[in-house]
Short mmCIF file of C-alpha atoms in Angstrom, two decimals:
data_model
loop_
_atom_site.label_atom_id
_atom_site.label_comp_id
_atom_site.label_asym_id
_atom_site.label_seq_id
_atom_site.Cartn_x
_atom_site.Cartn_y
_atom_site.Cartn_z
CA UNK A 1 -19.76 17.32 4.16
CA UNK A 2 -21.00 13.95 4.38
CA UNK A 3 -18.04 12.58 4.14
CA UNK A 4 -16.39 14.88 6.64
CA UNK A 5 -18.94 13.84 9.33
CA UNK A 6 -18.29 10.33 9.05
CA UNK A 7 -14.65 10.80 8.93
CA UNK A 8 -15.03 12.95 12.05
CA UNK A 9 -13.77 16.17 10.36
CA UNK A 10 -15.41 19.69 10.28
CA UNK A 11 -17.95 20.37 7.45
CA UNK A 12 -16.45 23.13 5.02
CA UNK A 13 -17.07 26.77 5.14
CA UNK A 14 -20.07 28.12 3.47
CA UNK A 15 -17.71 30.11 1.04
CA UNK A 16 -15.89 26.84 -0.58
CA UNK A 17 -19.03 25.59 -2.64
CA UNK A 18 -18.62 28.64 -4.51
CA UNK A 19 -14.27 28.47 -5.02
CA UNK A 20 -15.41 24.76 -6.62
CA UNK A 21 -18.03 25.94 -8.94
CA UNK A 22 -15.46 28.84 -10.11
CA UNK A 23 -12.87 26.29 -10.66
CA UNK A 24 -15.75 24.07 -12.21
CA UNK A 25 -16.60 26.50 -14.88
CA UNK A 26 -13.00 27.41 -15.66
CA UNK A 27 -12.03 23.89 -16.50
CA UNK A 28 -15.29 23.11 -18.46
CA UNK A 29 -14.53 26.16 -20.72
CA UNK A 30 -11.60 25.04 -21.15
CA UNK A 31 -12.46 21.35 -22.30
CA UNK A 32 -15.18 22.89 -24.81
CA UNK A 33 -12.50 25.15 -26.00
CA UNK A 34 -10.24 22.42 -26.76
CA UNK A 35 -12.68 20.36 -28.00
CA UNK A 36 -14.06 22.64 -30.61
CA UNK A 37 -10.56 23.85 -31.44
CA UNK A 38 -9.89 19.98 -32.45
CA UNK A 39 -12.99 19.56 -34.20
CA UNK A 40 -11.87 23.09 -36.51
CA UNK A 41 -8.39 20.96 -36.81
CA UNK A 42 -9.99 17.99 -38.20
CA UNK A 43 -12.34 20.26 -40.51
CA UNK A 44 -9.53 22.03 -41.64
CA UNK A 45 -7.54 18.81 -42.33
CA UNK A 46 -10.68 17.10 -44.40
CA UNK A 47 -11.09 20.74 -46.40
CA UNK A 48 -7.45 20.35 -47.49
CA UNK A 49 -7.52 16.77 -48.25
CA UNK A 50 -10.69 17.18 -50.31
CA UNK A 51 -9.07 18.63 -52.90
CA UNK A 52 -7.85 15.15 -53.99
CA UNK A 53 -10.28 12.37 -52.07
CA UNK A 54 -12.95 11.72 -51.59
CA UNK A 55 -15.24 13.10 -48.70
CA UNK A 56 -15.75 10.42 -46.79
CA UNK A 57 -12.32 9.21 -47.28
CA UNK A 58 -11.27 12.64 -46.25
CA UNK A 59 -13.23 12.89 -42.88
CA UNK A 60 -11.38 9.50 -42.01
CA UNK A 61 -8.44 10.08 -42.49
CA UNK A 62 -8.65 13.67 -40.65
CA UNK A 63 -10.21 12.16 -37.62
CA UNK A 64 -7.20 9.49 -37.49
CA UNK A 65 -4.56 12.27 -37.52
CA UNK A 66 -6.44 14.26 -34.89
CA UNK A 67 -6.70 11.39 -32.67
CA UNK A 68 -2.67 11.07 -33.35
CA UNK A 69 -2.37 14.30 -32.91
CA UNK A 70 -3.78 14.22 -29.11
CA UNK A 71 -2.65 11.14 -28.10
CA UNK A 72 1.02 12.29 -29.24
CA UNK A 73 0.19 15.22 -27.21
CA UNK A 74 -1.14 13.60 -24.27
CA UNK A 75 1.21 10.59 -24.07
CA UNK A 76 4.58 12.02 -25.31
CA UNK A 77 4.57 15.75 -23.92
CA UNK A 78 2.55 16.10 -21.47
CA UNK A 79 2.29 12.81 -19.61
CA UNK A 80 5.88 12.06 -20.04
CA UNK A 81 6.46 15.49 -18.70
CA UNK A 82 4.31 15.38 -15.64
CA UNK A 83 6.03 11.66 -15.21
CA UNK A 84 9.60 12.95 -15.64
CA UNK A 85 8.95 16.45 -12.93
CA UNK A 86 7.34 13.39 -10.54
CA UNK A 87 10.53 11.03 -10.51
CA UNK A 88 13.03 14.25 -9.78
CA UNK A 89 10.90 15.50 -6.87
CA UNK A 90 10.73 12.11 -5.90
CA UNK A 91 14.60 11.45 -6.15
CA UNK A 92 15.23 14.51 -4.62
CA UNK A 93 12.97 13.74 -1.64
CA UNK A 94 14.61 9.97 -1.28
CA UNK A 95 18.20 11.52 -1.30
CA UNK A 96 16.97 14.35 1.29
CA UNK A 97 18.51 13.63 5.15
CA UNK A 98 15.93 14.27 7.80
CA UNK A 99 17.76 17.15 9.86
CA UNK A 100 19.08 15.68 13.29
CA UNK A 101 19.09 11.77 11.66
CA UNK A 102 22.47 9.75 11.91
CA UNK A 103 23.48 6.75 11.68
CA UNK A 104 23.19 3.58 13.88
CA UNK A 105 26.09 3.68 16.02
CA UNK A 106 25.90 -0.47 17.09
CA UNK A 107 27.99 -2.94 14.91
CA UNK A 108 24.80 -4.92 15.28
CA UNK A 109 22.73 -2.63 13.05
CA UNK A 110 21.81 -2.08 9.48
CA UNK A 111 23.43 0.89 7.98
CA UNK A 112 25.77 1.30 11.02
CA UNK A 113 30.11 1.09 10.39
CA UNK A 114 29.83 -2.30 10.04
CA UNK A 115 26.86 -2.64 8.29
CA UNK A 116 26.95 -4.74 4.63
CA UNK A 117 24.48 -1.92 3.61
CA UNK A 118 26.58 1.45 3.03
CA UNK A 119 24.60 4.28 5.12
CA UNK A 120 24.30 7.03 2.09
CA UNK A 121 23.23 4.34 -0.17
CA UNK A 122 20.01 4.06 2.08
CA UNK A 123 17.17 5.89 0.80
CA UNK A 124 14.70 8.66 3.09
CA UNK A 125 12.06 6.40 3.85
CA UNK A 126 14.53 3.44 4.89
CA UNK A 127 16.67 5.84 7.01
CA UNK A 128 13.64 6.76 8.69
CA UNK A 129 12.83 3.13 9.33
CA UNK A 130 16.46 1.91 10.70
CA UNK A 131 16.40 4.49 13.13
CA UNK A 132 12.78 5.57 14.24
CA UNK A 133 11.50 2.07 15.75
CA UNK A 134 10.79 1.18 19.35
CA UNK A 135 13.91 1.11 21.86
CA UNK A 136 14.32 -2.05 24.28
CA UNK A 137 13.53 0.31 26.89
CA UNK A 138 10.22 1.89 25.51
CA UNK A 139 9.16 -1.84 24.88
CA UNK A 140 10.11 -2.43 28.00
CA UNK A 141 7.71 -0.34 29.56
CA UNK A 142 4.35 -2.23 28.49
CA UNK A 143 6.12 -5.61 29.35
CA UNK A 144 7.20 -7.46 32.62
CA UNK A 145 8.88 -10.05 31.50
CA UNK A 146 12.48 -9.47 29.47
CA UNK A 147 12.33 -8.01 26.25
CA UNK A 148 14.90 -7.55 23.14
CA UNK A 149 15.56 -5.29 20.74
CA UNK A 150 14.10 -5.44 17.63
CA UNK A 151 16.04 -5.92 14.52
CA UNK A 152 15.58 -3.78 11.25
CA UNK A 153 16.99 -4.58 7.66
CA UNK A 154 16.77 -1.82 4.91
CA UNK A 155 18.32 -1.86 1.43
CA UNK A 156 17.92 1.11 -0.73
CA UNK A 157 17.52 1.38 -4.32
CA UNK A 158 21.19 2.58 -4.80
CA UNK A 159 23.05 -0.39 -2.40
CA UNK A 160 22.88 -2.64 -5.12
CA UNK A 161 22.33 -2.16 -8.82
CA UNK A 162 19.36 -4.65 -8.83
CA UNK A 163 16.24 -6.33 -7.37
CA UNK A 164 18.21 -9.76 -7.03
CA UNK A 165 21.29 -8.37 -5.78
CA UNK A 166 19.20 -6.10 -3.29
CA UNK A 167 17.87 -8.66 -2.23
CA UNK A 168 21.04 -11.32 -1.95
CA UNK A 169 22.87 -8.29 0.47
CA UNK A 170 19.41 -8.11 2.78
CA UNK A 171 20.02 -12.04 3.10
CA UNK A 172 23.70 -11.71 3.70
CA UNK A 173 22.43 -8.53 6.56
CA UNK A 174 19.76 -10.21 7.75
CA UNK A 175 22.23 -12.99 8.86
CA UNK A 176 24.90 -10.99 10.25
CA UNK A 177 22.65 -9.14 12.76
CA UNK A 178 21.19 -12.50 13.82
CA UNK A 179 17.40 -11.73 12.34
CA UNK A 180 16.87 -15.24 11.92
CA UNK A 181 17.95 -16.23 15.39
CA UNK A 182 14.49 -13.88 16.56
CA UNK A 183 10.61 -16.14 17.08
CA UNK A 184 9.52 -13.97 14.50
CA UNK A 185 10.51 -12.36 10.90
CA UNK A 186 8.86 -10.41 8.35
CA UNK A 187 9.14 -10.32 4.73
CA UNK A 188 8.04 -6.33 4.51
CA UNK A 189 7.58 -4.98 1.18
CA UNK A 190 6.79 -1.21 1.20
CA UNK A 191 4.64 1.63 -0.57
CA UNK A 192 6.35 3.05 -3.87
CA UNK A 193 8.39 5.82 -1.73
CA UNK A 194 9.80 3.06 0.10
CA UNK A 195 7.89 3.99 3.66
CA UNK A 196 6.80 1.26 5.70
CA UNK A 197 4.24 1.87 8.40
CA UNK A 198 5.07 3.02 11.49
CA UNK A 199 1.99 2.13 12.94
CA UNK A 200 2.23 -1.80 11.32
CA UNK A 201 5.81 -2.31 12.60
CA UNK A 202 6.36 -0.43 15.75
CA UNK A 203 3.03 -2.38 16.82
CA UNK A 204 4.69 -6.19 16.27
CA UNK A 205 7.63 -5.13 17.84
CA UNK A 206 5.54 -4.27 20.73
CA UNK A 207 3.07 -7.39 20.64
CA UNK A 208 5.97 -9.89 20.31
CA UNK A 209 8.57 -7.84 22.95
CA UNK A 210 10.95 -6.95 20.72
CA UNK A 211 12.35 -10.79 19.87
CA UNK A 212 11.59 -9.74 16.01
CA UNK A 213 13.25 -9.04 12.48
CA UNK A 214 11.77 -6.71 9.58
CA UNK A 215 13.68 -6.79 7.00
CA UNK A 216 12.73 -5.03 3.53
CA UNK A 217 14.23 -4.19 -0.30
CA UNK A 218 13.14 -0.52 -1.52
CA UNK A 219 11.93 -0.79 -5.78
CA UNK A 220 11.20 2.70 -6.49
CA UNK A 221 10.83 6.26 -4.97
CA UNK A 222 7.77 7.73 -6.72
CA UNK A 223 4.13 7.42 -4.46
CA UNK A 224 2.48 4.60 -4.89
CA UNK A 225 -0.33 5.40 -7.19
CA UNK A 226 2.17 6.91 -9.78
CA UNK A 227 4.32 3.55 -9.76
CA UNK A 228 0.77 1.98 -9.66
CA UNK A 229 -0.12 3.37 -12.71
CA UNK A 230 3.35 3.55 -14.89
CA UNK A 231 5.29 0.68 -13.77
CA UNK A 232 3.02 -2.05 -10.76
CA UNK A 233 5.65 -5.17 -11.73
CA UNK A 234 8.30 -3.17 -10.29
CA UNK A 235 7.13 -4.20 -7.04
CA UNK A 236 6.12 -7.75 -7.36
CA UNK A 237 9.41 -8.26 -8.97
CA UNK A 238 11.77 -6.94 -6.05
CA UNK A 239 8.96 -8.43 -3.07
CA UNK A 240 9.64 -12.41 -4.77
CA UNK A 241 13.12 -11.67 -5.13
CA UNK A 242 13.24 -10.70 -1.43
CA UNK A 243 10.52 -13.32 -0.14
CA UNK A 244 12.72 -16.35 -2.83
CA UNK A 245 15.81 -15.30 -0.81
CA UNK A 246 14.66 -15.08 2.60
CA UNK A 247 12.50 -18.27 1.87
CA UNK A 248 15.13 -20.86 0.68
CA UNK A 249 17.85 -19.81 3.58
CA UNK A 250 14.87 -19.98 6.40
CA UNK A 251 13.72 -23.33 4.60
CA UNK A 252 17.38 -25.19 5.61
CA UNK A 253 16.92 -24.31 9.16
CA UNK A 254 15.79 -26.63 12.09
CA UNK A 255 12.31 -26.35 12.31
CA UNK A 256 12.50 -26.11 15.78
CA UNK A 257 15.16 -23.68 15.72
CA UNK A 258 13.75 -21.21 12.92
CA UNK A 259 11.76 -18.25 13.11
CA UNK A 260 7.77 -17.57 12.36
CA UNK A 261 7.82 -16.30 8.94
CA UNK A 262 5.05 -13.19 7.74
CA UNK A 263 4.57 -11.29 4.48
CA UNK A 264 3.74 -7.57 5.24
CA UNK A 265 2.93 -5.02 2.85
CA UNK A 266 0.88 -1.77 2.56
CA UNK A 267 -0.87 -0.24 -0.79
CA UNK A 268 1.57 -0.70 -3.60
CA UNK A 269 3.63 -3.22 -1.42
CA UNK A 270 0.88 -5.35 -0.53
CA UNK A 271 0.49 -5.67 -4.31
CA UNK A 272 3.53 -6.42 -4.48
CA UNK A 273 3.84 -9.00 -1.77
CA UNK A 274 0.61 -10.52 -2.23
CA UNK A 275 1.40 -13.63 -4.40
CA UNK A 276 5.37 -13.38 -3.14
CA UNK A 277 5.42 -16.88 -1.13
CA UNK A 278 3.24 -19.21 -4.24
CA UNK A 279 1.51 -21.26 -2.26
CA UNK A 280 2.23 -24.03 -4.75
CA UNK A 281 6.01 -23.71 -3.90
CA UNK A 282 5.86 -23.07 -0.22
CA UNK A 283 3.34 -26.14 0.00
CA UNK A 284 5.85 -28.73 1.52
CA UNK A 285 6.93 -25.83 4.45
CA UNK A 286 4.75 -23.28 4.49
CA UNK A 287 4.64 -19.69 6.19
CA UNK A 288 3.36 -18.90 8.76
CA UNK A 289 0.79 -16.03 6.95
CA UNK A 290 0.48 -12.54 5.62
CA UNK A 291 -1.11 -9.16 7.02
CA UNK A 292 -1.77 -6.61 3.88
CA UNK A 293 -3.19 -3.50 4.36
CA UNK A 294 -4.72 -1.20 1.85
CA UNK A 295 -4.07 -3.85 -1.21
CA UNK A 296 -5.15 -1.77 -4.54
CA UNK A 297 -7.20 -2.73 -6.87
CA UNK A 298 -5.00 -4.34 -9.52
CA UNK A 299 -4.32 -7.41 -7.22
CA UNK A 300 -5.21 -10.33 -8.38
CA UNK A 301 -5.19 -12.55 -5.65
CA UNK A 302 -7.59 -10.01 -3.60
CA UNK A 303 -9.25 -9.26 -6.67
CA UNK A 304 -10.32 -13.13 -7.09
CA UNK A 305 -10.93 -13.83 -2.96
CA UNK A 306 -13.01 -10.70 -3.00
CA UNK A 307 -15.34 -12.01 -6.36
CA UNK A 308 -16.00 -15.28 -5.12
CA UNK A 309 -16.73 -14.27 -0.97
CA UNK A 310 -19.50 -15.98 0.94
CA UNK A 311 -23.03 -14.98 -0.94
CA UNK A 312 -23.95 -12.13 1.63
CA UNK A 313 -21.08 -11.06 2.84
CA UNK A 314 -20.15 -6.95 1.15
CA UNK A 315 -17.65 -6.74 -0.77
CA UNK A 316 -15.68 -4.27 1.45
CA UNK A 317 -15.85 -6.84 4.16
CA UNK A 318 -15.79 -10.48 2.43
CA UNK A 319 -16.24 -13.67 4.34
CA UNK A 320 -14.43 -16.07 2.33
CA UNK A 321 -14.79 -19.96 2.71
CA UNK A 322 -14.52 -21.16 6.60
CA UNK A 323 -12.18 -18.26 7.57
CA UNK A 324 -9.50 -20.55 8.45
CA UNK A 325 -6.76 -19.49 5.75
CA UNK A 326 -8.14 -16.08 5.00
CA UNK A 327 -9.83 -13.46 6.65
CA UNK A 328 -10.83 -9.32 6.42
CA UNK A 329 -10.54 -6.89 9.29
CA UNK A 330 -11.76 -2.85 8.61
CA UNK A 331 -10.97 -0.22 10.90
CA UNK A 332 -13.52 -1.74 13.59
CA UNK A 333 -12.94 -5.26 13.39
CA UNK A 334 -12.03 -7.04 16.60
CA UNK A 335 -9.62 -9.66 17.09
CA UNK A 336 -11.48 -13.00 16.47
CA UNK A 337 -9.27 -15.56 18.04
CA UNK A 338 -11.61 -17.75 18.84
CA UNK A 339 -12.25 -18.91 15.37
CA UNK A 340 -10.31 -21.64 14.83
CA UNK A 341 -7.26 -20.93 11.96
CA UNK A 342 -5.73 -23.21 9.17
CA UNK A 343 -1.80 -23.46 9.34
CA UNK A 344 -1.65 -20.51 7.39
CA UNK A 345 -2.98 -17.04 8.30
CA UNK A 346 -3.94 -14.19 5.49
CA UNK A 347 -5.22 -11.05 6.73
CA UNK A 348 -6.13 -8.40 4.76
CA UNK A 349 -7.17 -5.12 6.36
CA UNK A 350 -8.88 -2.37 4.42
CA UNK A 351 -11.13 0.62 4.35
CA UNK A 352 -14.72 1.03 2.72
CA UNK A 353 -13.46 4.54 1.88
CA UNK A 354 -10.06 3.65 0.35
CA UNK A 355 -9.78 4.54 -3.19
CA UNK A 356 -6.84 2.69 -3.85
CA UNK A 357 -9.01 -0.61 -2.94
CA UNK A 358 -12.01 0.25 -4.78
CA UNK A 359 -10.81 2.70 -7.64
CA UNK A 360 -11.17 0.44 -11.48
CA UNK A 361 -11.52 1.00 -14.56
CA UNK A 362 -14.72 -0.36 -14.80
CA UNK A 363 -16.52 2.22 -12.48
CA UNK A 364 -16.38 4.16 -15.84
CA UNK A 365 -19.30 1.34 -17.46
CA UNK A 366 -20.39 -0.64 -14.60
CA UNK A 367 -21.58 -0.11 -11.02
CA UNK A 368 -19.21 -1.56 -8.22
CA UNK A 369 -20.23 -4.22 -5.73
CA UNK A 370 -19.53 -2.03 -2.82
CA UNK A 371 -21.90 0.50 -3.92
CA UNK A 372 -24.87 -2.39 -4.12
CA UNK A 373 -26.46 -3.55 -0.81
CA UNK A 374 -25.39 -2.01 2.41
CA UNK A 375 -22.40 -0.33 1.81
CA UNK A 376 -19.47 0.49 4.21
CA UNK A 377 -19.87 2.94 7.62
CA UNK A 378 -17.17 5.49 6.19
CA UNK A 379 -19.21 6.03 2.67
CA UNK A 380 -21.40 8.44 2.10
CA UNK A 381 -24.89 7.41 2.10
CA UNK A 382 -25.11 10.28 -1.10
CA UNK A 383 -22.66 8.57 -2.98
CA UNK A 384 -24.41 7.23 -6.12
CA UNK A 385 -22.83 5.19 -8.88
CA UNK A 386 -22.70 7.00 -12.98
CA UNK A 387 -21.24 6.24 -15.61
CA UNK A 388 -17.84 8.03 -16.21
CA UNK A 389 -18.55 10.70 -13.25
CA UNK A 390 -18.11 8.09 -10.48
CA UNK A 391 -15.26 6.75 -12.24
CA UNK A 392 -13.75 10.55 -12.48
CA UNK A 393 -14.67 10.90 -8.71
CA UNK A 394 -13.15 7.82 -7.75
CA UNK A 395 -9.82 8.39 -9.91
CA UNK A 396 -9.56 12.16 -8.55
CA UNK A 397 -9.32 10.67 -5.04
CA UNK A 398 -6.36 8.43 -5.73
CA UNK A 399 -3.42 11.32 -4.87
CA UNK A 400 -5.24 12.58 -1.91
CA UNK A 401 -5.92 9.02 -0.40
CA UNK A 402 -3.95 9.29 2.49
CA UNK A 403 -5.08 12.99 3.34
CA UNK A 404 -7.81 11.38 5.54
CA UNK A 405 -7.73 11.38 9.15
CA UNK A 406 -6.22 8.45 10.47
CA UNK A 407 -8.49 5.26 10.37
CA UNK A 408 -10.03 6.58 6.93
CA UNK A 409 -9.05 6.43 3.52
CA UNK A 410 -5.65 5.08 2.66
CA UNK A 411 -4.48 6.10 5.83
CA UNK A 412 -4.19 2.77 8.46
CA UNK A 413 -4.42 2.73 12.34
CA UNK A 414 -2.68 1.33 14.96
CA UNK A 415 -5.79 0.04 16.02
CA UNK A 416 -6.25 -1.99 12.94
CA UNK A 417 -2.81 -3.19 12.55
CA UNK A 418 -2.64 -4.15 16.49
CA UNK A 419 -6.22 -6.21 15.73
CA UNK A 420 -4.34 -7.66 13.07
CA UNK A 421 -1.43 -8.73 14.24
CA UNK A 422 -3.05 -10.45 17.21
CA UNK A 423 -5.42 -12.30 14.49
CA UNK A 424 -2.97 -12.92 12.66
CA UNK A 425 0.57 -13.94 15.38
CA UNK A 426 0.56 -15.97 18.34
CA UNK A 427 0.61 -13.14 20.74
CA UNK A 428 1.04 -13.83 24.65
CA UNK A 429 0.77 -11.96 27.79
CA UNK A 430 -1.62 -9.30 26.61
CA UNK A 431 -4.79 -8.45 28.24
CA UNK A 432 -7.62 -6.00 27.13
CA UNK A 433 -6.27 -3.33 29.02
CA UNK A 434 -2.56 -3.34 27.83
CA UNK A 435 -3.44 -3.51 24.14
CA UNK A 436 -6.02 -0.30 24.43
CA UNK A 437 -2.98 1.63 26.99
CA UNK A 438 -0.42 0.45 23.81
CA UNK A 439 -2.96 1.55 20.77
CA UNK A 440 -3.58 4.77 22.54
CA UNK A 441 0.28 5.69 22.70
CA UNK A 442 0.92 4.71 19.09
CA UNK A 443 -1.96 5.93 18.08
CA UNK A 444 -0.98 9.77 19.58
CA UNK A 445 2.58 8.94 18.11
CA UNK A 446 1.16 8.79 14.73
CA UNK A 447 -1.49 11.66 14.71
CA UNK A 448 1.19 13.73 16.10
CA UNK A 449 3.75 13.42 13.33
CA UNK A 450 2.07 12.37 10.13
CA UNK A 451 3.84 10.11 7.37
CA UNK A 452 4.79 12.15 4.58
#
């Protein structure tokens, strides 16, 4: 309940405490039955072996094929089972058509009849993104001078049979619908289903009028913390195939006559994206900066900005260095552009109460630095660090991440990514008052029909 207040839900009924210590009871029976039952194998293993070894020798050997035994279980059978049901909802739900969802209809567009990208090759998620954006006219409205309308690139997993050739016919798209003609183009690498945030893109189209280009590669169709845990290269290896693509064409361009290049990327994609442009390669001509959101914990470019922060500065809200290359924003951060800014601009934007930023393995030995000192507004003030049961906690939370209210969690605001974006771009034109009117509409947009 004390996280429900300071997410701003309703404290359970009285009647649910006692549902979880049912279910409590049931699955600790059921671990002490197994575990005895495993014990009586391994006795019953060492009786028989006796007969012809030694004792000690015996009671080795019997504990080795036990532990054989369950992680044969464990591994082949069960996890690989629970894997393989995963991956066919999953491909079922990336093949499924939204009901009352066609095709773009302009020669202009990704996934229309002249499109590079075939239509029915285009997964759910990317479907959803081609034709759910912003119109001209709905940017229109929180603008008075002329605006455009914005441009979209989506490969699925099945338009290509690879991560390099996805990412060679995005290039090829990109440049027939003129996204590098726009001021501004993003690199966009998305979560494991392939979904890219509503609330992130709609809210650049908005800032920058329209006179932008998203374009993105889809790597998998399983949620993010599955792929996270089975398979995380998959997405670093499509985002600097993309990024390497997009990258050398922009880099024989005019300066002058070029767009503003960004990295975006959310949970598993801003993994993915986070180490796409190498800042060792892109010295020369660099980009023009990143916004991640939600990065998870096995990133190690956060993982190393986050370890050596300004002494003082939390953990769940770093200072690092001067602030002019990178910077953090939470879910009540305000725009600092005041501050001056390097050439390059990293922003990463994340929640105290995000488990896919804060889950690791080493909760299970050693307490985290966001639980030492004052720790973030959205964490319980009860939470308190032990071995193996926060790490359980912590781990349990993972698949139900984004089943916070907006703003909380895994699950990112308009707000933030509107604060972000004008940290992060050279927005113009905006005043106090139009930013609050535009993260008030997207903000009801997005409560009112939920990402799935």
């Amino acid at each position: 309940n004390s996280v429900r207040s300071l997410m701003e839900m309703e404290e359970v009924r009285s009647a649910e405490p006692i549902g979880f210590l049912i279910i409590t009871v049931l699955v600790a029976v059921s671990l002490l039955t197994a575990a005895r039952l495993l014990i009586a194998l391994g006795a019953w293993i060492s009786g028989r072996l006796q007969r012809y070894i030694p004792q000690k020798v015996s009671i080795a050997i019997s504990v080795i094929l036990v532990a054989l035994f369950v992680n044969a279980l464990t591994n082949e059978i069960v996890a690989r089972g629970l894997l393989s049901l995963a991956d066919g909802i999953s491909l079922a739900a990336d093949q499924y058509i939204e009901h009352g969802i066609s095709p773009p209809l302009g020669e202009d567009q990704c996934g229309g009849p002249e499109s590079l990208v075939p239509w029915p090759s285009i997964g759910r998620q990317g479907k959803l993104f081609l034709t759910t954006g912003p119109t001209s006219e709905q940017i229109q409205s929180y603008s008075s001078t002329e605006v455009k309308q914005p441009i979209r690139v989506y490969v699925g997993m099945r338009s290509a049979d690879d991560e390099k050739a996805r990412a060679k016919l995005a290039l090829q798209e990109l440049i027939r619908v003129g996204g590098f003609e726009r001021s501004m183009l993003i690199v966009a690498t998305p979560t494991g289903t392939g979904w890219l945030d509503e609330g992130a893109v709609d809210s650049v189209e908005y800032l920058h009028r329209g006179d932008t280009a998203i374009v993105s590669t889809q790597y998998s169709y399983l949620p993010s913390w599955i792929t996270l845990l089975v398979d995380p290269p998959r997405a670093k290896h499509s985002a600097t195939a993309l990024f390497d693509e997009i990258y050398a064409y922009w880099t024989k361009l005019p300066k002058d006559q070029r767009p503003k290049l960004y990295l975006f990327g959310l949970s598993l994609g801003a993994y993915g994206c986070e180490q796409a442009a190498d800042l060792m390669e892109t010295f020369e001509d660099p980009i023009q900066g990143a916004l991640w959101s939600g990065t998870p914990f096995p990133s190690s470019q956060w993982k190393e900005i986050v370890s050596t922060r300004n002494p003082g500065s939390p953990a769940w809200l770093p200072q690092f260095r001067d602030g002019r290359m990178v910077r953090f924003h939470n879910q009540t951060t305000e725009p600092d552009v005041e501050r001056p800014w390097g050439p390059i601009r990293n922003l990463y934007l994340q929640h105290a109460s995000d488990p896919m930023v804060w889950f690791s393995p080493s909760l299970a030995w050693q307490r985290p630095s966001w639980l030492i000192g004052t720790r973030g507004e959205d964490v319980s003030p009860y939470l308190r660090w032990y071995p193996i049961i926060t790490f359980l906690q912590v781990a349990f939370d993972l698949p139900l991440a984004t089943t916070t209210p907006i703003g909380y969690g895994h699950n990112y605001s308009p707000d933030g990514y509107i604060n972000g974006w004008v940290t992060v771009s050279e927005t113009e034109g905006w005043t106090d008052e139009d930013l609050e009117r535009l993260k008030k509409a997207l903000t009801f947009r997005t409560t009112s029909s939920p990402p799935s």
